[in-house]
Amino acid sequence: MVANVKGRSPGAADTGATATAAKDAAEQSVIGENFITVYRRYVEALRDIHARVQRRYFDVQADYSRTVHDIQCKSHTARAEAFRNYVSRMHEARGDDAHRLACDAEHQYMKDIEAAHAIEQKALADANSVAANAVQQVNDQAATDRDAARVAYTSEVRDGFAKSDPQALGPEVMALIGQSLVAASNAAGQHALH
């Protein structure tokens, strides 16, 4: 074997360059994987937030539906009671006072129906207000959670850049990082709409 000036064979220098290239490629792969992992955590956080929001919306809707059903049942009961009282009063309307008693029974029936209607409308308005406030709280919490996830993501991206050797950030890794940033931006936009 022929030795070079430093006492190594010519193949040894080639092996060193190959080893350096392999090390650089491995380092780039690790950096790229770290950024992909950060992106995946961010998308998972957004999915978790979205799932919590959907469950909470379902709970708000279920609570609202139960409340409206209860209100309508109470209103129906009040109207039925008003009708029973009206029929009872009409049966009692006899004799010289029959006309006056019938008019009183009808007047009272109308008052009872109006009162039941007013109670129902107020209760429905209150239920609507409670549901709207609950939805607003869900939306506000979701926005806070999405902001926190975004801040955590950008902090991890910043840390990823800070921990990376600039020499190891080759074009492929930079493209991968750029694509993950665009994908994260798109994911944030999609989840913000829901």
PDB file of C-alpha atoms in Angstrom:
ATOM      1  CA  MET A   1       0.000   0.000   0.000  1.00  0.00           C
ATOM      2  CA  VAL A   2       1.249   3.497  -0.856  1.00  0.00           C
ATOM      3  CA  ALA A   3       1.345   5.977   1.997  1.00  0.00           C
ATOM      4  CA  ASN A   4       0.484   9.612   1.593  1.00  0.00           C
ATOM      5  CA  VAL A   5       2.378  12.499   3.104  1.00  0.00           C
ATOM      6  CA  LYS A   6       0.792  12.104   6.537  1.00  0.00           C
ATOM      7  CA  GLY A   7       1.489   8.422   6.627  1.00  0.00           C
ATOM      8  CA  ARG A   8      -2.003   7.220   5.767  1.00  0.00           C
ATOM      9  CA  SER A   9      -3.008   5.329   2.739  1.00  0.00           C
ATOM     10  CA  PRO A  10      -5.012   7.309   0.144  1.00  0.00           C
ATOM     11  CA  GLY A  11      -8.221   5.383   1.036  1.00  0.00           C
ATOM     12  CA  ALA A  12      -8.084   6.557   4.651  1.00  0.00           C
ATOM     13  CA  ALA A  13      -8.722  10.178   3.670  1.00  0.00           C
ATOM     14  CA  ASP A  14     -11.728   9.102   1.618  1.00  0.00           C
ATOM     15  CA  THR A  15     -13.034   7.124   4.577  1.00  0.00           C
ATOM     16  CA  GLY A  16     -12.718  10.203   6.827  1.00  0.00           C
ATOM     17  CA  ALA A  17     -14.691  12.338   4.362  1.00  0.00           C
ATOM     18  CA  THR A  18     -17.327   9.626   4.103  1.00  0.00           C
ATOM     19  CA  ALA A  19     -17.548   9.384   7.881  1.00  0.00           C
ATOM     20  CA  THR A  20     -17.909  13.181   8.171  1.00  0.00           C
ATOM     21  CA  ALA A  21     -20.630  13.195   5.523  1.00  0.00           C
ATOM     22  CA  ALA A  22     -22.429  10.348   7.287  1.00  0.00           C
ATOM     23  CA  LYS A  23     -22.155  12.197  10.610  1.00  0.00           C
ATOM     24  CA  ASP A  24     -23.514  15.396   9.014  1.00  0.00           C
ATOM     25  CA  ALA A  25     -26.380  13.486   7.435  1.00  0.00           C
ATOM     26  CA  ALA A  26     -27.197  11.819  10.755  1.00  0.00           C
ATOM     27  CA  GLU A  27     -27.071  15.165  12.550  1.00  0.00           C
ATOM     28  CA  GLN A  28     -29.358  16.720   9.924  1.00  0.00           C
ATOM     29  CA  SER A  29     -31.725  13.790  10.291  1.00  0.00           C
ATOM     30  CA  VAL A  30     -31.850  14.247  14.075  1.00  0.00           C
ATOM     31  CA  ILE A  31     -32.471  17.990  13.731  1.00  0.00           C
ATOM     32  CA  GLY A  32     -35.226  17.376  11.175  1.00  0.00           C
ATOM     33  CA  GLU A  33     -36.846  14.725  13.359  1.00  0.00           C
ATOM     34  CA  ASN A  34     -36.771  17.085  16.355  1.00  0.00           C
ATOM     35  CA  PHE A  35     -38.632  19.751  14.387  1.00  0.00           C
ATOM     36  CA  ILE A  36     -41.136  17.176  13.110  1.00  0.00           C
ATOM     37  CA  THR A  37     -41.676  15.944  16.685  1.00  0.00           C
ATOM     38  CA  VAL A  38     -42.317  19.515  17.846  1.00  0.00           C
ATOM     39  CA  TYR A  39     -44.789  19.983  14.976  1.00  0.00           C
ATOM     40  CA  ARG A  40     -46.582  16.729  15.817  1.00  0.00           C
ATOM     41  CA  ARG A  41     -46.912  17.732  19.474  1.00  0.00           C
ATOM     42  CA  TYR A  42     -48.404  21.044  18.387  1.00  0.00           C
ATOM     43  CA  VAL A  43     -50.922  19.402  16.066  1.00  0.00           C
ATOM     44  CA  GLU A  44     -51.827  16.899  18.801  1.00  0.00           C
ATOM     45  CA  ALA A  45     -52.364  19.784  21.237  1.00  0.00           C
ATOM     46  CA  LEU A  46     -54.667  21.466  18.718  1.00  0.00           C
ATOM     47  CA  ARG A  47     -56.581  18.211  18.184  1.00  0.00           C
ATOM     48  CA  ASP A  48     -56.973  17.753  21.938  1.00  0.00           C
ATOM     49  CA  ILE A  49     -58.244  21.312  22.290  1.00  0.00           C
ATOM     50  CA  HIS A  50     -60.673  20.779  19.413  1.00  0.00           C
ATOM     51  CA  ALA A  51     -61.928  17.515  20.942  1.00  0.00           C
ATOM     52  CA  ARG A  52     -62.448  19.195  24.337  1.00  0.00           C
ATOM     53  CA  VAL A  53     -64.325  22.053  22.660  1.00  0.00           C
ATOM     54  CA  GLN A  54     -66.564  19.642  20.776  1.00  0.00           C
ATOM     55  CA  ARG A  55     -67.320  17.675  23.960  1.00  0.00           C
ATOM     56  CA  ARG A  56     -68.074  20.902  25.816  1.00  0.00           C
ATOM     57  CA  TYR A  57     -70.344  22.134  22.993  1.00  0.00           C
ATOM     58  CA  PHE A  58     -72.167  18.800  23.152  1.00  0.00           C
ATOM     59  CA  ASP A  59     -72.566  19.191  26.948  1.00  0.00           C
ATOM     60  CA  VAL A  60     -73.872  22.756  26.567  1.00  0.00           C
ATOM     61  CA  GLN A  61     -76.348  21.617  23.903  1.00  0.00           C
ATOM     62  CA  ALA A  62     -77.486  18.675  26.036  1.00  0.00           C
ATOM     63  CA  ASP A  63     -77.946  20.924  29.083  1.00  0.00           C
ATOM     64  CA  TYR A  64     -79.852  23.446  26.985  1.00  0.00           C
ATOM     65  CA  SER A  65     -82.109  20.769  25.490  1.00  0.00           C
ATOM     66  CA  ARG A  66     -82.884  19.324  28.944  1.00  0.00           C
ATOM     67  CA  THR A  67     -83.617  22.791  30.307  1.00  0.00           C
ATOM     68  CA  VAL A  68     -85.925  23.681  27.407  1.00  0.00           C
ATOM     69  CA  HIS A  69     -87.710  20.350  27.765  1.00  0.00           C
ATOM     70  CA  ASP A  70     -88.204  20.970  31.501  1.00  0.00           C
ATOM     71  CA  ILE A  71     -89.466  24.499  30.837  1.00  0.00           C
ATOM     72  CA  GLN A  72     -91.930  23.258  28.240  1.00  0.00           C
ATOM     73  CA  CYS A  73     -93.152  20.484  30.548  1.00  0.00           C
ATOM     74  CA  LYS A  74     -93.707  22.952  33.389  1.00  0.00           C
ATOM     75  CA  SER A  75     -95.496  25.324  31.033  1.00  0.00           C
ATOM     76  CA  HIS A  76     -97.694  22.508  29.718  1.00  0.00           C
ATOM     77  CA  THR A  77     -98.516  21.495  33.296  1.00  0.00           C
ATOM     78  CA  ALA A  78     -99.376  25.105  34.214  1.00  0.00           C
ATOM     79  CA  ARG A  79    -101.619  25.459  31.143  1.00  0.00           C
ATOM     80  CA  ALA A  80    -103.324  22.137  31.859  1.00  0.00           C
ATOM     81  CA  GLU A  81    -103.913  23.230  35.471  1.00  0.00           C
ATOM     82  CA  ALA A  82    -105.322  26.542  34.220  1.00  0.00           C
ATOM     83  CA  PHE A  83    -107.679  24.660  31.904  1.00  0.00           C
ATOM     84  CA  ARG A  84    -108.808  22.287  34.702  1.00  0.00           C
ATOM     85  CA  ASN A  85    -109.499  25.287  36.930  1.00  0.00           C
ATOM     86  CA  TYR A  86    -111.425  26.965  34.104  1.00  0.00           C
ATOM     87  CA  VAL A  87    -113.576  23.877  33.498  1.00  0.00           C
ATOM     88  CA  SER A  88    -114.193  23.524  37.231  1.00  0.00           C
ATOM     89  CA  ARG A  89    -115.239  27.175  37.516  1.00  0.00           C
ATOM     90  CA  MET A  90    -117.508  26.864  34.480  1.00  0.00           C
ATOM     91  CA  HIS A  91    -119.259  23.892  36.124  1.00  0.00           C
ATOM     92  CA  GLU A  92    -119.747  25.975  39.237  1.00  0.00           C
ATOM     93  CA  ALA A  93    -121.228  28.863  37.217  1.00  0.00           C
ATOM     94  CA  ARG A  94    -124.942  28.298  37.886  1.00  0.00           C
ATOM     95  CA  GLY A  95    -127.872  30.259  39.032  1.00  0.00           C
ATOM     96  CA  ASP A  96    -128.269  34.011  39.016  1.00  0.00           C
ATOM     97  CA  ASP A  97    -124.467  34.579  38.995  1.00  0.00           C
ATOM     98  CA  ALA A  98    -123.795  32.109  36.166  1.00  0.00           C
ATOM     99  CA  HIS A  99    -122.921  34.748  33.576  1.00  0.00           C
ATOM    100  CA  ARG A 100    -120.665  36.699  35.949  1.00  0.00           C
ATOM    101  CA  LEU A 101    -118.996  33.498  37.208  1.00  0.00           C
ATOM    102  CA  ALA A 102    -118.438  32.287  33.646  1.00  0.00           C
ATOM    103  CA  CYS A 103    -116.905  35.638  32.699  1.00  0.00           C
ATOM    104  CA  ASP A 104    -114.712  35.529  35.819  1.00  0.00           C
ATOM    105  CA  ALA A 105    -113.668  31.962  34.996  1.00  0.00           C
ATOM    106  CA  GLU A 106    -112.759  32.964  31.458  1.00  0.00           C
ATOM    107  CA  HIS A 107    -110.896  36.063  32.656  1.00  0.00           C
ATOM    108  CA  GLN A 108    -108.955  34.023  35.208  1.00  0.00           C
ATOM    109  CA  TYR A 109    -108.188  31.363  32.608  1.00  0.00           C
ATOM    110  CA  MET A 110    -106.735  34.004  30.270  1.00  0.00           C
ATOM    111  CA  LYS A 111    -104.661  35.458  33.134  1.00  0.00           C
ATOM    112  CA  ASP A 112    -103.364  31.991  34.057  1.00  0.00           C
ATOM    113  CA  ILE A 113    -102.481  31.218  30.407  1.00  0.00           C
ATOM    114  CA  GLU A 114    -100.725  34.585  30.020  1.00  0.00           C
ATOM    115  CA  ALA A 115     -98.830  34.018  33.281  1.00  0.00           C
ATOM    116  CA  ALA A 116     -97.749  30.530  32.162  1.00  0.00           C
ATOM    117  CA  HIS A 117     -96.658  31.972  28.820  1.00  0.00           C
ATOM    118  CA  ALA A 118     -94.721  34.810  30.480  1.00  0.00           C
ATOM    119  CA  ILE A 119     -92.985  32.384  32.853  1.00  0.00           C
ATOM    120  CA  GLU A 120     -92.112  30.110  29.923  1.00  0.00           C
ATOM    121  CA  GLN A 121     -90.746  32.984  27.819  1.00  0.00           C
ATOM    122  CA  LYS A 122     -88.619  34.309  30.702  1.00  0.00           C
ATOM    123  CA  ALA A 123     -87.286  30.840  31.479  1.00  0.00           C
ATOM    124  CA  LEU A 124     -86.465  30.274  27.789  1.00  0.00           C
ATOM    125  CA  ALA A 125     -84.706  33.640  27.591  1.00  0.00           C
ATOM    126  CA  ASP A 126     -82.710  32.744  30.716  1.00  0.00           C
ATOM    127  CA  ALA A 127     -81.838  29.325  29.237  1.00  0.00           C
ATOM    128  CA  ASN A 128     -80.710  30.999  26.008  1.00  0.00           C
ATOM    129  CA  SER A 129     -78.555  33.410  27.983  1.00  0.00           C
ATOM    130  CA  VAL A 130     -76.996  30.620  30.051  1.00  0.00           C
ATOM    131  CA  ALA A 131     -76.255  28.598  26.907  1.00  0.00           C
ATOM    132  CA  ALA A 132     -74.813  31.614  25.078  1.00  0.00           C
ATOM    133  CA  ASN A 133     -72.582  32.410  28.068  1.00  0.00           C
ATOM    134  CA  ALA A 134     -71.445  28.786  28.266  1.00  0.00           C
ATOM    135  CA  VAL A 135     -70.589  28.755  24.543  1.00  0.00           C
ATOM    136  CA  GLN A 136     -68.693  32.039  24.947  1.00  0.00           C
ATOM    137  CA  GLN A 137     -66.732  30.572  27.855  1.00  0.00           C
ATOM    138  CA  VAL A 138     -65.905  27.499  25.765  1.00  0.00           C
ATOM    139  CA  ASN A 139     -64.768  29.727  22.889  1.00  0.00           C
ATOM    140  CA  ASP A 140     -62.690  31.928  25.197  1.00  0.00           C
ATOM    141  CA  GLN A 141     -61.036  28.926  26.840  1.00  0.00           C
ATOM    142  CA  ALA A 142     -60.334  27.360  23.444  1.00  0.00           C
ATOM    143  CA  ALA A 143     -58.710  30.582  22.225  1.00  0.00           C
ATOM    144  CA  THR A 144     -56.583  30.712  25.394  1.00  0.00           C
ATOM    145  CA  ASP A 145     -55.595  27.057  24.989  1.00  0.00           C
ATOM    146  CA  ARG A 146     -54.757  27.515  21.295  1.00  0.00           C
ATOM    147  CA  ASP A 147     -52.626  30.555  22.121  1.00  0.00           C
ATOM    148  CA  ALA A 148     -50.810  28.586  24.820  1.00  0.00           C
ATOM    149  CA  ALA A 149     -50.189  25.723  22.376  1.00  0.00           C
ATOM    150  CA  ARG A 150     -48.903  28.171  19.764  1.00  0.00           C
ATOM    151  CA  VAL A 151     -46.565  29.839  22.254  1.00  0.00           C
ATOM    152  CA  ALA A 152     -45.283  26.441  23.395  1.00  0.00           C
ATOM    153  CA  TYR A 153     -44.752  25.421  19.766  1.00  0.00           C
ATOM    154  CA  THR A 154     -42.892  28.599  18.816  1.00  0.00           C
ATOM    155  CA  SER A 155     -40.772  28.315  21.968  1.00  0.00           C
ATOM    156  CA  GLU A 156     -39.832  24.753  21.050  1.00  0.00           C
ATOM    157  CA  VAL A 157     -39.029  25.829  17.493  1.00  0.00           C
ATOM    158  CA  ARG A 158     -36.859  28.649  18.845  1.00  0.00           C
ATOM    159  CA  ASP A 159     -35.136  26.212  21.212  1.00  0.00           C
ATOM    160  CA  GLY A 160     -34.674  23.772  18.338  1.00  0.00           C
ATOM    161  CA  PHE A 161     -32.893  26.445  16.324  1.00  0.00           C
ATOM    162  CA  ALA A 162     -30.826  27.501  19.347  1.00  0.00           C
ATOM    163  CA  LYS A 163     -29.657  23.933  19.992  1.00  0.00           C
ATOM    164  CA  SER A 164     -28.893  23.185  16.332  1.00  0.00           C
ATOM    165  CA  ASP A 165     -25.476  23.616  14.795  1.00  0.00           C
ATOM    166  CA  PRO A 166     -25.979  26.138  11.971  1.00  0.00           C
ATOM    167  CA  GLN A 167     -23.518  24.155   9.878  1.00  0.00           C
ATOM    168  CA  ALA A 168     -25.794  21.112  10.173  1.00  0.00           C
ATOM    169  CA  LEU A 169     -28.835  22.959   8.827  1.00  0.00           C
ATOM    170  CA  GLY A 170     -28.558  21.920   5.229  1.00  0.00           C
ATOM    171  CA  PRO A 171     -31.093  22.744   2.522  1.00  0.00           C
ATOM    172  CA  GLU A 172     -33.111  19.575   3.118  1.00  0.00           C
ATOM    173  CA  VAL A 173     -33.451  20.290   6.833  1.00  0.00           C
ATOM    174  CA  MET A 174     -34.308  23.954   6.199  1.00  0.00           C
ATOM    175  CA  ALA A 175     -36.982  22.847   3.723  1.00  0.00           C
ATOM    176  CA  LEU A 176     -38.338  20.349   6.256  1.00  0.00           C
ATOM    177  CA  ILE A 177     -38.432  23.029   8.968  1.00  0.00           C
ATOM    178  CA  GLY A 178     -40.137  25.467   6.610  1.00  0.00           C
ATOM    179  CA  GLN A 179     -42.731  22.898   5.631  1.00  0.00           C
ATOM    180  CA  SER A 180     -43.423  22.074   9.274  1.00  0.00           C
ATOM    181  CA  LEU A 181     -43.881  25.795  10.048  1.00  0.00           C
ATOM    182  CA  VAL A 182     -46.323  26.219   7.146  1.00  0.00           C
ATOM    183  CA  ALA A 183     -48.176  23.049   8.157  1.00  0.00           C
ATOM    184  CA  ALA A 184     -48.375  24.266  11.778  1.00  0.00           C
ATOM    185  CA  SER A 185     -49.726  27.614  10.585  1.00  0.00           C
ATOM    186  CA  ASN A 186     -52.367  25.855   8.477  1.00  0.00           C
ATOM    187  CA  ALA A 187     -53.329  23.564  11.353  1.00  0.00           C
ATOM    188  CA  ALA A 188     -53.701  26.538  13.679  1.00  0.00           C
ATOM    189  CA  GLY A 189     -55.912  28.313  11.152  1.00  0.00           C
ATOM    190  CA  GLN A 190     -58.141  25.286  10.652  1.00  0.00           C
ATOM    191  CA  HIS A 191     -58.624  24.668  14.364  1.00  0.00           C
ATOM    192  CA  ALA A 192     -59.256  28.341  15.061  1.00  0.00           C
ATOM    193  CA  LEU A 193     -62.284  28.204  12.735  1.00  0.00           C
ATOM    194  CA  HIS A 194     -63.982  25.431  14.716  1.00  0.00           C
TER     195      HIS A 194
END
